[in-house]
GROMACS .gro file of C-alpha atoms in nm:
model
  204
    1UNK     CA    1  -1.805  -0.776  -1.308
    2UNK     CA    2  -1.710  -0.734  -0.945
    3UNK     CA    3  -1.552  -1.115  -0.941
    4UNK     CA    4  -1.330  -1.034  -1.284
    5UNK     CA    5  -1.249  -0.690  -1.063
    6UNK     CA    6  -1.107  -0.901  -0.813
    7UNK     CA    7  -1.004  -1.208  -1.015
    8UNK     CA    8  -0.762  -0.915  -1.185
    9UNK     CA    9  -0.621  -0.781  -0.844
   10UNK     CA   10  -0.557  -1.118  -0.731
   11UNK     CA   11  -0.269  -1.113  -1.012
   12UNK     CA   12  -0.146  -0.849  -0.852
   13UNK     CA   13  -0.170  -0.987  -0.488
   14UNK     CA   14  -0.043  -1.341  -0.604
   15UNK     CA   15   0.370  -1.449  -0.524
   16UNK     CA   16   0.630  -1.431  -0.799
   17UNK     CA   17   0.976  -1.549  -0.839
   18UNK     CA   18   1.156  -1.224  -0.889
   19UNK     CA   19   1.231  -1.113  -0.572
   20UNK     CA   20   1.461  -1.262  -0.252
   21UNK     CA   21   1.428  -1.272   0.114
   22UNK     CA   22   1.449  -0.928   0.259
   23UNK     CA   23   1.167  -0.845  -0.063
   24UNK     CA   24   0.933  -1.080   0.109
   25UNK     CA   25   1.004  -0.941   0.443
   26UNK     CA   26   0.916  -0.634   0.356
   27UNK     CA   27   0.611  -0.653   0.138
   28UNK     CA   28   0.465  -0.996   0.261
   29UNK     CA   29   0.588  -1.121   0.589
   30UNK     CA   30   0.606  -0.722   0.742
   31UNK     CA   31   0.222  -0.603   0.630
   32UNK     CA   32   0.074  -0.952   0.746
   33UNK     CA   33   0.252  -0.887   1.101
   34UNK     CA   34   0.147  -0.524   1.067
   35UNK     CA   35  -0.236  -0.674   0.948
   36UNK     CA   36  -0.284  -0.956   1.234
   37UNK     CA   37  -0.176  -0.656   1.502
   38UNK     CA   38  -0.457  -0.435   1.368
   39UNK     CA   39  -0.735  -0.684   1.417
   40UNK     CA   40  -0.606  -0.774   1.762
   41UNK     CA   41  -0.650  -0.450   1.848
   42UNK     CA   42  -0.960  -0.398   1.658
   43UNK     CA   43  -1.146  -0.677   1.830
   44UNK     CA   44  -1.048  -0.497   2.196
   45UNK     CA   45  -1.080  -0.188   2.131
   46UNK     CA   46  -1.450  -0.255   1.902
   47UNK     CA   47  -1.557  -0.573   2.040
   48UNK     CA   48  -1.433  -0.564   2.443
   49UNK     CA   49  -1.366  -0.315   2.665
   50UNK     CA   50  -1.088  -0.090   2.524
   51UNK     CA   51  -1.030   0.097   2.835
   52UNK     CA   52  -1.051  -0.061   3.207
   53UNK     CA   53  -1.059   0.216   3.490
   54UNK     CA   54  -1.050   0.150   3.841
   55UNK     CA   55  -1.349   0.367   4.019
   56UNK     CA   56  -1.543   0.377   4.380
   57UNK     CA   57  -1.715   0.117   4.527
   58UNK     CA   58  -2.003   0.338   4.512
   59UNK     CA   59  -1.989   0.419   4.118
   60UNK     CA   60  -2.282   0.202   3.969
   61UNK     CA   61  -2.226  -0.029   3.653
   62UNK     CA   62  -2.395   0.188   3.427
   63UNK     CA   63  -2.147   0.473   3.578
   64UNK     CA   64  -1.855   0.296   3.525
   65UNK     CA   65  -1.946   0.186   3.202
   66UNK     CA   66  -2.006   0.587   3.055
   67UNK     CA   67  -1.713   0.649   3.250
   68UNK     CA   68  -1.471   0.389   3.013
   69UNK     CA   69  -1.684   0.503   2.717
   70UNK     CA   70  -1.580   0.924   2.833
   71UNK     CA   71  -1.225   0.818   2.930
   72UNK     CA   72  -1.179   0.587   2.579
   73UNK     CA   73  -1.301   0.875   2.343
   74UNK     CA   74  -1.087   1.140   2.555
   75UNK     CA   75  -0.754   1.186   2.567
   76UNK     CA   76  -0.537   1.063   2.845
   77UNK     CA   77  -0.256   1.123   3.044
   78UNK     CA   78   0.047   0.930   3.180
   79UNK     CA   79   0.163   0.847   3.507
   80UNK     CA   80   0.458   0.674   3.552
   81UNK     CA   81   0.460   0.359   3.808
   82UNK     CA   82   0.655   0.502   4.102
   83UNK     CA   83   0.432   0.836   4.109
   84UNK     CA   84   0.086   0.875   4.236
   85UNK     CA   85  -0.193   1.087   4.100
   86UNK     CA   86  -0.312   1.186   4.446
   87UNK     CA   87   0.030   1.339   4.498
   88UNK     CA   88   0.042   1.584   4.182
   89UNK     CA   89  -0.028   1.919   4.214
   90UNK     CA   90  -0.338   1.980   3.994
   91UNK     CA   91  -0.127   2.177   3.687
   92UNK     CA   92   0.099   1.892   3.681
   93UNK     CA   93  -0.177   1.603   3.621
   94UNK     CA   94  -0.274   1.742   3.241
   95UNK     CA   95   0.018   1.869   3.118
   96UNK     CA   96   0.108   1.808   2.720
   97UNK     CA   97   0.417   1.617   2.804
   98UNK     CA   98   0.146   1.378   2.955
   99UNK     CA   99  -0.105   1.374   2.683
  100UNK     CA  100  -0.179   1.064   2.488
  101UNK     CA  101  -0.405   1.088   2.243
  102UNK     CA  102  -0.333   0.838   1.985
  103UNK     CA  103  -0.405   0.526   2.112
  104UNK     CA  104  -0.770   0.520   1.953
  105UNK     CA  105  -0.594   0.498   1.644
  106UNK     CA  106  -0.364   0.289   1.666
  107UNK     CA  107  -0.537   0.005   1.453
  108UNK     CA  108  -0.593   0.225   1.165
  109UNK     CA  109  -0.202   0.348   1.187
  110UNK     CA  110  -0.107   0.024   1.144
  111UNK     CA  111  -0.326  -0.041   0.872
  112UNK     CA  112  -0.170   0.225   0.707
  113UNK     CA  113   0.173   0.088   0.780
  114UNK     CA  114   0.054  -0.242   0.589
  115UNK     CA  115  -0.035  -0.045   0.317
  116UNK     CA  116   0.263   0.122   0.272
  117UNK     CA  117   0.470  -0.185   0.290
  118UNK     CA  118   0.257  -0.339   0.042
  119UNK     CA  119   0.250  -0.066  -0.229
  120UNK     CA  120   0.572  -0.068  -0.369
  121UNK     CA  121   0.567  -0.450  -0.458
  122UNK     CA  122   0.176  -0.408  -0.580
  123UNK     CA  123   0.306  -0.110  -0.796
  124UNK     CA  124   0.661  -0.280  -0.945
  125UNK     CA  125   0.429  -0.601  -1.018
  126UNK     CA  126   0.151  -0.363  -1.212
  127UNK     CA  127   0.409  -0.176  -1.406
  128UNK     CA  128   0.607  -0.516  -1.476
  129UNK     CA  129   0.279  -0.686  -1.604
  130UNK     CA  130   0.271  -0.409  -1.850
  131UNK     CA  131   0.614  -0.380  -1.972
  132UNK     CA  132   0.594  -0.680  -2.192
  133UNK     CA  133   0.953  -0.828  -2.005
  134UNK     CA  134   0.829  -1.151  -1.862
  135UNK     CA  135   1.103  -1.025  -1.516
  136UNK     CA  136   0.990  -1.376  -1.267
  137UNK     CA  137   1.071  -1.592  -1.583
  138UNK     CA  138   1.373  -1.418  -1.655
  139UNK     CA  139   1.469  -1.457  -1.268
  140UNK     CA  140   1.380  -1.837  -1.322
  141UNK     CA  141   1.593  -1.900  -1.652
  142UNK     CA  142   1.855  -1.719  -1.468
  143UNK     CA  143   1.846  -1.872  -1.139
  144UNK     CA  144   1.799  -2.242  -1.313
  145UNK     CA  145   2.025  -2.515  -1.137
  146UNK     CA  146   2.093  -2.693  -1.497
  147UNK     CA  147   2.285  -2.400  -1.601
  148UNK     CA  148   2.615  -2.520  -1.460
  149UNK     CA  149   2.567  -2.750  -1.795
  150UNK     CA  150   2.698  -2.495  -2.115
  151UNK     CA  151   2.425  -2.668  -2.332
  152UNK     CA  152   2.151  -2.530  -2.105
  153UNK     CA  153   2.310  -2.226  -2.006
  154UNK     CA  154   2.313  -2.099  -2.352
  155UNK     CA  155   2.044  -2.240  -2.427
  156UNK     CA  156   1.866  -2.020  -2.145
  157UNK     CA  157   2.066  -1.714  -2.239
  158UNK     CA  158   1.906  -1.762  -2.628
  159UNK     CA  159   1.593  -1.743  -2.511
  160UNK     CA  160   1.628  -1.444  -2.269
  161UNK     CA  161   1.808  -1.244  -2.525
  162UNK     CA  162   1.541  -1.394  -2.752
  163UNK     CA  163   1.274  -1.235  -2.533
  164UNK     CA  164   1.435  -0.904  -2.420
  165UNK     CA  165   1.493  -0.835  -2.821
  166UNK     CA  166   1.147  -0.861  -2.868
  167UNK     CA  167   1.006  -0.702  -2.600
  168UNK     CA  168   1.224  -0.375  -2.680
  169UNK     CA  169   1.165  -0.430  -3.020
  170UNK     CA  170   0.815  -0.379  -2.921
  171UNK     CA  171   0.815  -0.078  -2.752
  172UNK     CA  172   1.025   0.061  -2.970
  173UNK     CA  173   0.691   0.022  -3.246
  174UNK     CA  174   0.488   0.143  -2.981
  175UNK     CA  175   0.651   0.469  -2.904
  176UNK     CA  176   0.649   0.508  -3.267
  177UNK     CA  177   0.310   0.464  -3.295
  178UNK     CA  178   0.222   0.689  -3.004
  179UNK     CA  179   0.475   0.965  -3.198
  180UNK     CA  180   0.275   0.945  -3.452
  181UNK     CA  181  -0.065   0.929  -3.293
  182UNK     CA  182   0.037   1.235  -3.136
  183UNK     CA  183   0.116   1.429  -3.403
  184UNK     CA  184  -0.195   1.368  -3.565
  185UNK     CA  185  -0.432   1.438  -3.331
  186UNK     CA  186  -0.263   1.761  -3.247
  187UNK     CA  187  -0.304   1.835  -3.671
  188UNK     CA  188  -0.663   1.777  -3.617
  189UNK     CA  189  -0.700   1.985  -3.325
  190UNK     CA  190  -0.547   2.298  -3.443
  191UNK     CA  191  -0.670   2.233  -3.786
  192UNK     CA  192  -1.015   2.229  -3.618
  193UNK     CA  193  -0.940   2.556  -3.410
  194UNK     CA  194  -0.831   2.727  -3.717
  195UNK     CA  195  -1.133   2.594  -3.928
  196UNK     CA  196  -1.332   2.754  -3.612
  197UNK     CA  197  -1.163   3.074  -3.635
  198UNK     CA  198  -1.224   3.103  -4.036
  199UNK     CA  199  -1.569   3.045  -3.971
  200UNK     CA  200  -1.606   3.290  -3.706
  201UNK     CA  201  -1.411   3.546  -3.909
  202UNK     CA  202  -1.633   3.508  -4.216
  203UNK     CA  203  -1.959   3.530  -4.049
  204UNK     CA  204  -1.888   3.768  -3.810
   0.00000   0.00000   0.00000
């Protein structure tokens, strides 16, 4: 079950032919960027040291290492390179201009980024699946190199129009049927609530 789970996503995942350049740059080549970034970052910041400090002479390594750990799960603040933290007055060292306090989440941020570059091709490709219109073989008929030819350029238009006929056709029958469908289960409900209410009024 789980390998049919993903064997079914894949379809989702896997390229078409109904899209150009700047739709590949933004759902494929823009999340992988996005993606490779993340687990850079993930391996220093989960697998490394995430935060290097500079301390004493006299701080021991088991000091300096709950030190990182305090100053990595804490929020910092920034100094720029000309200034010097000895020479700020104590209310100007943690001020809220200076506060950073995203960095610890920066991986997961731009997971999320990936994500959303990736949705909107993983949802036009799921609704397109289920439209019944074939769209990366109508992009291929219509991008074809042979139709410069008229035979095979109305040959390729026959069998579009063929195939867009049918496929509206079809969902034409469909909404019918789900008209329908509709209609009759709302005649069963209410006949049900009003055989109900019968009942209760006779034997109450």
């Amino acid at each position: 079950m789980m390998i049919e789970t993903f064997i079914g996503m894949a379809r989702y995942l896997s390229p078409r032919h109904d899209d150009d350049w700047s739709d590949r740059l933004h759902y494929l080549m823009t999340p992988n960027i996005l993606l490779a970034f993340s687990v850079l970052i993930s391996f220093k910041q989960f697998g490394g040291r995430p935060i290097e400090c500079m301390f004493p002479n006299k701080f021991p390594g088991s000091w300096e290492q709950y030190a990182e750990n305090y100053c990595w799960s804490q929020d910092t603040y920034f100094v720029e390179p000309k200034q010097y933290v000895e020479l700020l007055k104590p209310d100007q060292r943690y001020t809220p201009e200076r506060e950073l306090s995203y960095y610890q989440w920066v991986p997961f941020f731009l997971l999320l980024q990936a994500a959303f570059f990736r949705a909107p091709s993983f949802l036009w490709k799921s609704f397109s699946n289920h439209s019944g219109i074939r769209m990366h073989e109508v992009v291929e008929k219509a991008k074809d190199s042979a139709n410069v030819e008229e035979e095979v350029r109305q040959k390729n238009i026959s069998i579009l129009s063929r195939h867009l006929q049918n496929a509206l056709h079809f969902h034409r029958r469909m909404e019918k049927r789900q008209v329908s469908s509709e209609c009759l289960s709302m005649f069963v409900m209410n006949s049900g609530v009003m055989g109900q209410a019968n009942n209760a009024y006779a034997f109450g």
